[in-house]
PDB file of C-alpha atoms and ligand atoms in Angstrom:
ATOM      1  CA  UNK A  11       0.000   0.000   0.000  1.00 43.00           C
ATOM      2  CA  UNK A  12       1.387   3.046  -0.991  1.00 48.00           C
ATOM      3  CA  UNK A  13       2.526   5.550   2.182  1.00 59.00           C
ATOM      4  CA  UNK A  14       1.236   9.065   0.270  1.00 59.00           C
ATOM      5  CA  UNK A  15       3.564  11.241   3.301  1.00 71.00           C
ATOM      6  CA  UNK A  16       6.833   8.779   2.629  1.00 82.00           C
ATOM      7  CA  UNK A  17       9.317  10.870   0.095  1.00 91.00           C
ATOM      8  CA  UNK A  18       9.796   9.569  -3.249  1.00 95.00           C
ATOM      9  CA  UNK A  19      11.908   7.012  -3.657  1.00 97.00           C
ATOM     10  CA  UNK A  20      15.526   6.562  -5.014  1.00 98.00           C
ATOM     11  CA  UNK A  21      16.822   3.479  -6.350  1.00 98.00           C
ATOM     12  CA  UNK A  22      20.654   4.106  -6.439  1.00 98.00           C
ATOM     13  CA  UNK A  23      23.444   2.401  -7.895  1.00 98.00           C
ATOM     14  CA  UNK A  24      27.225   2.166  -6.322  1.00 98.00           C
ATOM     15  CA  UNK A  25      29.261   0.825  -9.347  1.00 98.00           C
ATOM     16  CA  UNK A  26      32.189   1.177  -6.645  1.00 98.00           C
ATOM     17  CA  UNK A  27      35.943   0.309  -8.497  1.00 98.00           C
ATOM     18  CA  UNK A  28      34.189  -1.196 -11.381  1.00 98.00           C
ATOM     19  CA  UNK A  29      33.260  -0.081 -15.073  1.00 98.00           C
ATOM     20  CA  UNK A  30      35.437   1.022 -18.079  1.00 98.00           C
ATOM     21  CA  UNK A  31      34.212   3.185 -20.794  1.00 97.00           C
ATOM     22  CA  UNK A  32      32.238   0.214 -22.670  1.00 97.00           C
ATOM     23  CA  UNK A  33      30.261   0.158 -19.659  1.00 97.00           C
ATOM     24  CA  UNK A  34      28.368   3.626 -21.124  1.00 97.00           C
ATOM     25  CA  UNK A  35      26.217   0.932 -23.002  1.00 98.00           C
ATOM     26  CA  UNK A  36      24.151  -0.039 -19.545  1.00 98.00           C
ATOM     27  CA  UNK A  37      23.257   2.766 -18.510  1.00 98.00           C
ATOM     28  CA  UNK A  38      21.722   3.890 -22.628  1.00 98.00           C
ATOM     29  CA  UNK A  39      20.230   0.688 -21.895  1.00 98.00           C
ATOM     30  CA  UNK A  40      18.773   1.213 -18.464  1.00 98.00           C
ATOM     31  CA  UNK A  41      17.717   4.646 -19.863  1.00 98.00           C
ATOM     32  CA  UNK A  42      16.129   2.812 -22.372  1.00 98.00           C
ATOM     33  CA  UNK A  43      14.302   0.067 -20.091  1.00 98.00           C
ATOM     34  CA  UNK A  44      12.756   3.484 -17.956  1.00 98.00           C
ATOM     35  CA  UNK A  45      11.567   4.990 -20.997  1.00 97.00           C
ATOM     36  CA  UNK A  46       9.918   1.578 -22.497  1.00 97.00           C
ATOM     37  CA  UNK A  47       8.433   0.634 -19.189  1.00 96.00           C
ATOM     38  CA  UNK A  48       8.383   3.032 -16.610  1.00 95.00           C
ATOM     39  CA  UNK A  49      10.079   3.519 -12.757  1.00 97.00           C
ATOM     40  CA  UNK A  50       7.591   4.586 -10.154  1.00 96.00           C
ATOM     41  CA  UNK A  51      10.938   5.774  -8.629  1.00 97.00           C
ATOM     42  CA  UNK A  52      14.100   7.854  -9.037  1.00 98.00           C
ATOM     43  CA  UNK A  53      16.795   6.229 -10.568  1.00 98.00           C
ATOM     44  CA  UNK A  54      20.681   7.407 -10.165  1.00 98.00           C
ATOM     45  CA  UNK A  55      23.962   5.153 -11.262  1.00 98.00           C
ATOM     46  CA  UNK A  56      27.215   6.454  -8.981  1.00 98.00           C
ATOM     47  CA  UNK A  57      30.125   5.931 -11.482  1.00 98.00           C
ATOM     48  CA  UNK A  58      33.635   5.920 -10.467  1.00 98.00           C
ATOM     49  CA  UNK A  59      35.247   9.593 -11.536  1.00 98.00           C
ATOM     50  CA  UNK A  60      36.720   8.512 -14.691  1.00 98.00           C
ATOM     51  CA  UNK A  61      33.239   7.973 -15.899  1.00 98.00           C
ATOM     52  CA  UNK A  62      31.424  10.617 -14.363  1.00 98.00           C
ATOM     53  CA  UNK A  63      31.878  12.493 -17.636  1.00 98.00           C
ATOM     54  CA  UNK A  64      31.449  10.388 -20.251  1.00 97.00           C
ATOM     55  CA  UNK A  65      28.051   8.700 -18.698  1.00 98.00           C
ATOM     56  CA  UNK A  66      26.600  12.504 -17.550  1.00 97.00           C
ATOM     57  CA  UNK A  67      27.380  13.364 -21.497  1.00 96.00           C
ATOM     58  CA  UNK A  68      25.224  10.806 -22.460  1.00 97.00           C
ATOM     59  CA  UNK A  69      22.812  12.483 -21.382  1.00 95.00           C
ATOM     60  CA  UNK A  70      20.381  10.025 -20.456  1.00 97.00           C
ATOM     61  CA  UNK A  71      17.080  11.547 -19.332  1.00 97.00           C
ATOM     62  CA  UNK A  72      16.100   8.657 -16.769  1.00 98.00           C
ATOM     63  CA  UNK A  73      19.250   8.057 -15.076  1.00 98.00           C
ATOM     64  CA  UNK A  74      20.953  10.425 -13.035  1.00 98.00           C
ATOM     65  CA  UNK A  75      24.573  10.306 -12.866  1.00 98.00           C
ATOM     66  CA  UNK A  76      26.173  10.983  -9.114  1.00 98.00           C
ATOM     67  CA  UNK A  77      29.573  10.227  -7.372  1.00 98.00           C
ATOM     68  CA  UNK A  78      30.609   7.670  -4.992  1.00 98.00           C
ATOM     69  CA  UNK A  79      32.775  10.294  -2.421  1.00 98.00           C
ATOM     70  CA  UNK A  80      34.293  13.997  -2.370  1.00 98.00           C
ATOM     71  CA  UNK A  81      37.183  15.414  -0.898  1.00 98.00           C
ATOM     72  CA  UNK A  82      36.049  17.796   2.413  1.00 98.00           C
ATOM     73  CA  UNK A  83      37.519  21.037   0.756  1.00 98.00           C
ATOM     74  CA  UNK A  84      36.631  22.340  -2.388  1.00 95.00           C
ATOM     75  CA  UNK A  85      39.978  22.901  -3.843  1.00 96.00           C
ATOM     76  CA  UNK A  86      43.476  22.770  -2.715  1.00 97.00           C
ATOM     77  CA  UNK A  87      47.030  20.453  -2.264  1.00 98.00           C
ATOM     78  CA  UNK A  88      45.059  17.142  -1.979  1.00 98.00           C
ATOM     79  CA  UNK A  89      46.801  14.859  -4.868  1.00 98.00           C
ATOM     80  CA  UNK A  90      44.469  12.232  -6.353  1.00 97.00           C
ATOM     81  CA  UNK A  91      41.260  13.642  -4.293  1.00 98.00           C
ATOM     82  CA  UNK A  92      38.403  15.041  -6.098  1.00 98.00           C
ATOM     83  CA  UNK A  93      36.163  17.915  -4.942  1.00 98.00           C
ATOM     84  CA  UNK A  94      31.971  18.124  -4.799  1.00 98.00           C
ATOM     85  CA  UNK A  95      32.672  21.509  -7.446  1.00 98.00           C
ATOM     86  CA  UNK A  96      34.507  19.269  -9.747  1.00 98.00           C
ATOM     87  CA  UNK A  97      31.525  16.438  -9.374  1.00 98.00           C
ATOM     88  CA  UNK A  98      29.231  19.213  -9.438  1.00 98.00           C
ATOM     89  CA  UNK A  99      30.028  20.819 -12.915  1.00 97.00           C
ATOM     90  CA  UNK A 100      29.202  17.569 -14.658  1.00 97.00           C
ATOM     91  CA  UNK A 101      25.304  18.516 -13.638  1.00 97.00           C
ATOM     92  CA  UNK A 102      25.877  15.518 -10.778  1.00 98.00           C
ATOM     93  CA  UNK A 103      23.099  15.894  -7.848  1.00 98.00           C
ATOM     94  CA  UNK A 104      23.806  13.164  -5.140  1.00 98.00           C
ATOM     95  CA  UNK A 105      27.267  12.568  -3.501  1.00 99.00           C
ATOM     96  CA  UNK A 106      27.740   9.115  -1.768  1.00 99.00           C
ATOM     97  CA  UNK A 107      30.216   9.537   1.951  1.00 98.00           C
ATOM     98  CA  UNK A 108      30.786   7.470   4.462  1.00 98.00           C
ATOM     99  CA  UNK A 109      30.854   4.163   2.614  1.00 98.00           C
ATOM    100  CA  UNK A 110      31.571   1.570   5.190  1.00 98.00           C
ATOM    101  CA  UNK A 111      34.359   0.699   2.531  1.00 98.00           C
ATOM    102  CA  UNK A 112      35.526   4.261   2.342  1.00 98.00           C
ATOM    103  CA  UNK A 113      35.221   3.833   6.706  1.00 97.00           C
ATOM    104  CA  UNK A 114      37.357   0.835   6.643  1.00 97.00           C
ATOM    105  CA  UNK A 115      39.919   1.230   4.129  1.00 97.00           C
ATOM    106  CA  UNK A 116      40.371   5.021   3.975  1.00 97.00           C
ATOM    107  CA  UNK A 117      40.014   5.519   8.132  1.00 97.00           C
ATOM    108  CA  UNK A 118      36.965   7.705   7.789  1.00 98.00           C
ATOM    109  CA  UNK A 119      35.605   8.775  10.845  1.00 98.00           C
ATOM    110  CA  UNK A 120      32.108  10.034  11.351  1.00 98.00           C
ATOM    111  CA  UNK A 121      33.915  13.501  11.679  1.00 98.00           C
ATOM    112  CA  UNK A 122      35.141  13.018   8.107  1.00 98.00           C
ATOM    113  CA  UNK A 123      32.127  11.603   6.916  1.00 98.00           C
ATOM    114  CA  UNK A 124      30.225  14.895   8.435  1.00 98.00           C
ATOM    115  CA  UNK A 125      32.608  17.658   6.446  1.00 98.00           C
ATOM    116  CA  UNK A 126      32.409  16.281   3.585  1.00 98.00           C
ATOM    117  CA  UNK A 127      28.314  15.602   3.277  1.00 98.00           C
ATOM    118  CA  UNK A 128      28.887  19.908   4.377  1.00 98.00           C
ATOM    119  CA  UNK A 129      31.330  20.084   1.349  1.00 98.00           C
ATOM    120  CA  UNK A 130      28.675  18.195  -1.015  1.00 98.00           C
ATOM    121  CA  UNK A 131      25.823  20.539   0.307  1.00 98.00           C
ATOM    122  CA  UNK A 132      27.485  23.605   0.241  1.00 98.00           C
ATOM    123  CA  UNK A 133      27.793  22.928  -3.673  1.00 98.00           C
ATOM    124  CA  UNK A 134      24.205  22.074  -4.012  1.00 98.00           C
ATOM    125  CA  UNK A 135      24.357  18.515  -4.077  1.00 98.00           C
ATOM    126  CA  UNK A 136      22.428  16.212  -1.831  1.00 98.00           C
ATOM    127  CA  UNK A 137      24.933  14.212   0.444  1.00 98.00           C
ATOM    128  CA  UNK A 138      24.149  10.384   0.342  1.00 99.00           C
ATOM    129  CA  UNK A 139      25.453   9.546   3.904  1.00 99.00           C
ATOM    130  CA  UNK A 140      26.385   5.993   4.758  1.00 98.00           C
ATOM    131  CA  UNK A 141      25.798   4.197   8.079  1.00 98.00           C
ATOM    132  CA  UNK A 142      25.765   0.592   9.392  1.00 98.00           C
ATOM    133  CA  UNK A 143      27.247  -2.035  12.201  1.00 98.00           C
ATOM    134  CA  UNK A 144      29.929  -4.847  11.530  1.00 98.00           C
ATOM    135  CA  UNK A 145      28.611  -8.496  12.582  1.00 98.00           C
ATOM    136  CA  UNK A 146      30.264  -8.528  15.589  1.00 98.00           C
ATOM    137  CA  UNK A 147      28.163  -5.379  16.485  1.00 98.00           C
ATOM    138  CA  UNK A 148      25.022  -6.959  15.753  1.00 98.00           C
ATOM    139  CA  UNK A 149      25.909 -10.542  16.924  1.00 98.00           C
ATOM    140  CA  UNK A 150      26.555  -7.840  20.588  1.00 98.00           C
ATOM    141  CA  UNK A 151      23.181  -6.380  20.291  1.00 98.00           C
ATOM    142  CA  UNK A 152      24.823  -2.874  19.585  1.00 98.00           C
ATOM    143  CA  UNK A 153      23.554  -2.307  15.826  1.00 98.00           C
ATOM    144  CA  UNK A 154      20.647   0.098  16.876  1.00 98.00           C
ATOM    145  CA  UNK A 155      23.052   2.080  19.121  1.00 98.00           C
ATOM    146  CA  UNK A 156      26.069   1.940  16.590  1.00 98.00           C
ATOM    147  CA  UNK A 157      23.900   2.877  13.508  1.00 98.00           C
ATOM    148  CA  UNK A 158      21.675   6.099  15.472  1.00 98.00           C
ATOM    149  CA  UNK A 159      25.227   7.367  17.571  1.00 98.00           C
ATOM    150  CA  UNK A 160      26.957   7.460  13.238  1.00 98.00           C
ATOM    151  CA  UNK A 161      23.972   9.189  11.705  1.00 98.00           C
ATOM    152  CA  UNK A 162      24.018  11.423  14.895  1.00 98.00           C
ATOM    153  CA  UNK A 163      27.494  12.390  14.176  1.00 98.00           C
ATOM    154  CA  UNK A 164      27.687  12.220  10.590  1.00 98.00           C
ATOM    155  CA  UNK A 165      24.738  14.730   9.562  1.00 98.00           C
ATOM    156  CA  UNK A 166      25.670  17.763   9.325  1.00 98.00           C
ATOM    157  CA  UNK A 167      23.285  20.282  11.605  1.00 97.00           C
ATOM    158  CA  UNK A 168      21.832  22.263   8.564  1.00 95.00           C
ATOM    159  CA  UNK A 169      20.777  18.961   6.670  1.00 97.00           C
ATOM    160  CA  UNK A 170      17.350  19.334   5.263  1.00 97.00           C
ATOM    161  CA  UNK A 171      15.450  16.572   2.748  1.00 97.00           C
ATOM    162  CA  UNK A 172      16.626  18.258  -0.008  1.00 97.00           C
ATOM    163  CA  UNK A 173      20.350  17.661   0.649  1.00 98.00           C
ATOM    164  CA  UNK A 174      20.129  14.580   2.570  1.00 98.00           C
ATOM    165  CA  UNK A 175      19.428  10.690   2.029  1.00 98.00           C
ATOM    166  CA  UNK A 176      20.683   8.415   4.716  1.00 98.00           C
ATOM    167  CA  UNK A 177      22.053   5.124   3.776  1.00 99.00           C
ATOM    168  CA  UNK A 178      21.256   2.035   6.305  1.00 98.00           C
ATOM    169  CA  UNK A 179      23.733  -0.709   4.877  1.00 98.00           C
ATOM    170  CA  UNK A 180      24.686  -3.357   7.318  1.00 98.00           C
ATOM    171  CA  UNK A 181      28.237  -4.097   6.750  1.00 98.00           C
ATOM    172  CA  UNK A 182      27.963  -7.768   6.742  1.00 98.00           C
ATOM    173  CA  UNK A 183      25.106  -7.633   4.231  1.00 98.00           C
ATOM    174  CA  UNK A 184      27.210  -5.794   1.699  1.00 98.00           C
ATOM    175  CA  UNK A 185      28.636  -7.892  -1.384  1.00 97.00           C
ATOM    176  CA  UNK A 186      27.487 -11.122   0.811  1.00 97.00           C
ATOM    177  CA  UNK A 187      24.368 -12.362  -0.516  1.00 97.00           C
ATOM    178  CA  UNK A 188      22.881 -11.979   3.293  1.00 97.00           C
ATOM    179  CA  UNK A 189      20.548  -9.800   4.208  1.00 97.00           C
ATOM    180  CA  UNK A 190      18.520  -8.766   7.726  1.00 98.00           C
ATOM    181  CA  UNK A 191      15.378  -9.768   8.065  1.00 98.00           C
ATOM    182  CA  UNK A 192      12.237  -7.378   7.198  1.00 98.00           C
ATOM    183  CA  UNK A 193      12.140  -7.172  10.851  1.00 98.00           C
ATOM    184  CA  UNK A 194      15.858  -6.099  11.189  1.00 98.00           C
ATOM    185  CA  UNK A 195      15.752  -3.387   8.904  1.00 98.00           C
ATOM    186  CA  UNK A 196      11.955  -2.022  10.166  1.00 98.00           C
ATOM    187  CA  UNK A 197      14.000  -1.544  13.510  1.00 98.00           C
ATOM    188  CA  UNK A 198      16.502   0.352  12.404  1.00 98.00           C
ATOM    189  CA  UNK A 199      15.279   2.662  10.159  1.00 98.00           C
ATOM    190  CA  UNK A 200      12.590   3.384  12.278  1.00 98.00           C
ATOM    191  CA  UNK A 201      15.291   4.497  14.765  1.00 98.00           C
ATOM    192  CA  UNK A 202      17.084   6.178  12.320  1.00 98.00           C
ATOM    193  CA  UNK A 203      13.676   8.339  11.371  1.00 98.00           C
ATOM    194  CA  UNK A 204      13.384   9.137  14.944  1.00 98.00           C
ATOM    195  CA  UNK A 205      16.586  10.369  15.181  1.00 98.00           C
ATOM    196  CA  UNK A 206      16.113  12.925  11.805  1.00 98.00           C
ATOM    197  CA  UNK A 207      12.733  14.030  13.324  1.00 98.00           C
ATOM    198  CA  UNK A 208      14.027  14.771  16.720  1.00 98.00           C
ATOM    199  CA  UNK A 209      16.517  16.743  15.357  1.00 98.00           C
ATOM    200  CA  UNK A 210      15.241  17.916  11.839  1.00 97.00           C
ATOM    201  CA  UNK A 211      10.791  17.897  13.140  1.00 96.00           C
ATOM    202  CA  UNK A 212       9.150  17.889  10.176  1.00 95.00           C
ATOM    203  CA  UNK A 213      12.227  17.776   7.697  1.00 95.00           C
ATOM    204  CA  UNK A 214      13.269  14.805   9.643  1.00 97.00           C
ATOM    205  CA  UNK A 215      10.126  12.971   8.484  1.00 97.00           C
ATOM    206  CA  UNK A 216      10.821  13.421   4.319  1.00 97.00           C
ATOM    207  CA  UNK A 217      14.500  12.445   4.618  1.00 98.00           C
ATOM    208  CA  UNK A 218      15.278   9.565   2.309  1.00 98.00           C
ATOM    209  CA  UNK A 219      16.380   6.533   4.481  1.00 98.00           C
ATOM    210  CA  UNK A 220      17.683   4.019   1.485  1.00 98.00           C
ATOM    211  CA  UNK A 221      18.343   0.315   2.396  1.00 98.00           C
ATOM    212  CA  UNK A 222      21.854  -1.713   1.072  1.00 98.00           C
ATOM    213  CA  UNK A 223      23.464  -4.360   0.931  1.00 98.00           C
ATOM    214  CA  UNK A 224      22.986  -7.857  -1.415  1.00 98.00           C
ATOM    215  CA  UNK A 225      19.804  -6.221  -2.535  1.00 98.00           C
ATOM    216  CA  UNK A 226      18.045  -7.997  -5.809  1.00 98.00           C
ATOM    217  CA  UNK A 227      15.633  -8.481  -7.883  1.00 97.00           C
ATOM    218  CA  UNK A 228      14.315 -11.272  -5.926  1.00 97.00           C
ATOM    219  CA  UNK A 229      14.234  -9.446  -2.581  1.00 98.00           C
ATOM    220  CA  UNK A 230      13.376  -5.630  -3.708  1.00 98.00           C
ATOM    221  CA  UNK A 231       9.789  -6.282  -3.133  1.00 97.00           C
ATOM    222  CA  UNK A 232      10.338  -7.377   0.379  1.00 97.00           C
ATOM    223  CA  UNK A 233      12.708  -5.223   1.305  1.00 98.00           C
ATOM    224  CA  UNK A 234      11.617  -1.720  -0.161  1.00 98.00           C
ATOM    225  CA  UNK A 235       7.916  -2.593   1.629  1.00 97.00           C
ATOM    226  CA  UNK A 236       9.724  -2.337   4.788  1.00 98.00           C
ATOM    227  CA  UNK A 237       7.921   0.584   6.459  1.00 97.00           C
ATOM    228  CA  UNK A 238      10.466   3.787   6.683  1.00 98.00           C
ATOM    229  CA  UNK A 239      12.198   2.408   3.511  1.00 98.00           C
ATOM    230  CA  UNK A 240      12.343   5.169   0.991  1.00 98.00           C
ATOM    231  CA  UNK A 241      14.749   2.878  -1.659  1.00 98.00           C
ATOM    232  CA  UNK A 242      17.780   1.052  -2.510  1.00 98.00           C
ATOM    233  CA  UNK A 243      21.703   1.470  -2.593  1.00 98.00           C
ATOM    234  CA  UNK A 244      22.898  -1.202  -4.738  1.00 98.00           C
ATOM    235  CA  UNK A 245      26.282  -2.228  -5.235  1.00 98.00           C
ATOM    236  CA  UNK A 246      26.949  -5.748  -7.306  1.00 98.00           C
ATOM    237  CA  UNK A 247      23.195  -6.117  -9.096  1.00 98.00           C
ATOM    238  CA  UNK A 248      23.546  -2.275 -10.211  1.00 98.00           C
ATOM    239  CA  UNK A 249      26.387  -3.353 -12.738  1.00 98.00           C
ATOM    240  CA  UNK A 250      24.014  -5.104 -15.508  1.00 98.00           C
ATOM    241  CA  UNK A 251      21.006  -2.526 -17.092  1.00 98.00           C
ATOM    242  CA  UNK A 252      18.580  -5.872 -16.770  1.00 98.00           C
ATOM    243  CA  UNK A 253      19.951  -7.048 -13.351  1.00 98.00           C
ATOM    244  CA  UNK A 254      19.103  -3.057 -12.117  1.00 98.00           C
ATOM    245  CA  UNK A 255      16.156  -2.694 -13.696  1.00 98.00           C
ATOM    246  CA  UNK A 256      14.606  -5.561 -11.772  1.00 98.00           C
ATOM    247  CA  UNK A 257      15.353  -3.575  -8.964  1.00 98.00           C
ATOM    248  CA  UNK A 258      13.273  -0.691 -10.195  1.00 98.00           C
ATOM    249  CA  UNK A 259      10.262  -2.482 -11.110  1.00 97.00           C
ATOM    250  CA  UNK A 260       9.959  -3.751  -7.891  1.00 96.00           C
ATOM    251  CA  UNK A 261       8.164  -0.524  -7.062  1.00 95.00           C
ATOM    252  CA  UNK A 262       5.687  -1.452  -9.854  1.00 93.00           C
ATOM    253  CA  UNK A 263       3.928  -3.638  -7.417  1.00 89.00           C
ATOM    254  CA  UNK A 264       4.657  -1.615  -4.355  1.00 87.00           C
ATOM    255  CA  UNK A 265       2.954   1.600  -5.658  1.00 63.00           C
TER     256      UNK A 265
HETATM  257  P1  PGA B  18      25.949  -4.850  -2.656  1.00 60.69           P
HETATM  258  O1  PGA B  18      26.638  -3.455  -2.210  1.00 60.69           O
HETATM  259  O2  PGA B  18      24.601  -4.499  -3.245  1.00 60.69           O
HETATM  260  O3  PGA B  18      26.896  -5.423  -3.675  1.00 60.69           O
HETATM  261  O4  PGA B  18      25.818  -5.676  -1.431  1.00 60.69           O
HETATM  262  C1  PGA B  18      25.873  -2.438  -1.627  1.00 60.69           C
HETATM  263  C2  PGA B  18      26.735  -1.245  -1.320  1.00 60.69           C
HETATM  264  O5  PGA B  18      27.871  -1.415  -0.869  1.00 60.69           O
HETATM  265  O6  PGA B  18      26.299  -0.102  -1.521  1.00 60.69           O
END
């Protein structure tokens, strides 16, 4: 049954270290599978850089293009880092941070993660912020406190629902083929929307909360029913234009 106060919502795809320049030819074909059949949702692909420009000059009305991270600063003496401005000029509208990969192999610290969602807002851009426990945290009973005390500290106090999406993506889920139950993820990102509306109030309430990790075709429908679900982050089934697309539909039957 369709929830007429939730936001809109996003199906998103994290293409992560993968995709050379051939790769151009899934996303004319996803554009092509949203203009045959439809998508009762917005769809966005997150590119590494090097494609950012060749997929944005596609120019592919039903996809949006976005970018997986951006440096905190907008310019400056930071070799091999790329700024929101730079993402930003290629008409990009949604900056991924705080991967839990970008966490674990880069050292990011909720601190980080905060500056640069600021650094992806202050350029216009809507700041796709990651959260989400390790196994060990949830096998402890800790996920609910571990996931609310990152999006506490990684939201930036000015963060409205125009430049904010939260991303709930259990670290154990992602790339694994497991995934919480319904239950599980209900739980969380219904403590995750209480946190937004305590501090946000009514903004709080239209703030995207996306669910990832292993998400498919075969479990979209289940998962992005879950109440407080507002759509997908989708790393391994967002590489293949058919594989994606199943993901989309899913919110044929969900309204
Ligand atoms: P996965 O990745 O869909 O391959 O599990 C999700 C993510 O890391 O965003």
């Amino acid at each position: 049954m369709t929830d007429m106060t939730a936001p809109k919502a996003l199906v998103a795809g994290n293409w992560k270290m993968n995709g050379l320049k051939a790769a151009s030819a899934e996303i004319s074909k996803l554009n092509d599978l949203v203009n045959e059949n439809g998508a009762k949702c917005d769809v966005l692909i997150c590119p590494p850089y090097t494609l950012i420009g060749t997929l944005a000059d596609l120019g592919a009305e039903n996809v949006a293009i976005g970018a997986q991270d951006c440096h905190m600063n907008i310019s400056g003496a930071h070799t091999g880092d790329i700024s929101a401005e730079m993402i930003r000029e290629f008409g990009c509208e949604h900056i991924i941070v705080g991967h839990s990969e970008r966490r674990a192999d880069h050292g990011e610290s909720n601190e980080t993660v905060k500056a640069k969602a600021s650094a992806a807002q202050a350029t216009g851009a809507t700041a796709i912020i990651c959260v989400g426990e390790t196994i060990d945290e949830r096998e402890a009973g800790d996920a609910v406190s571990v996931v609310t005390s990152q999006v506490k500290a990684s939201i930036p106090d000015d963060a409205t629902a125009d430049n904010t999406t939260i991303a709930y993506e259990p670290v154990w889920a992602i790339g694994t083929g497991k995934v919480p139950t319904a239950g599980d993820v209900e739980e969380i990102h219904a403590e995750i929307r209480a946190v937004l509306e305590t501090r946000f109030g009514a903004d709080g309430a239209k703030i995207r909360i996306l669910y990832g990790g292993s998400v498919k075709a075969s479990n979209a429908n289940e998962l992005m029913s879950v109440p407080n679900v507002n759509g997908a982050l989708v790393g391994g089934a967002s590489l293949k234009a058919d594989d994606f697309y199943g993901i989309i539909s899913a919110y044929d039957e969900i309204g």
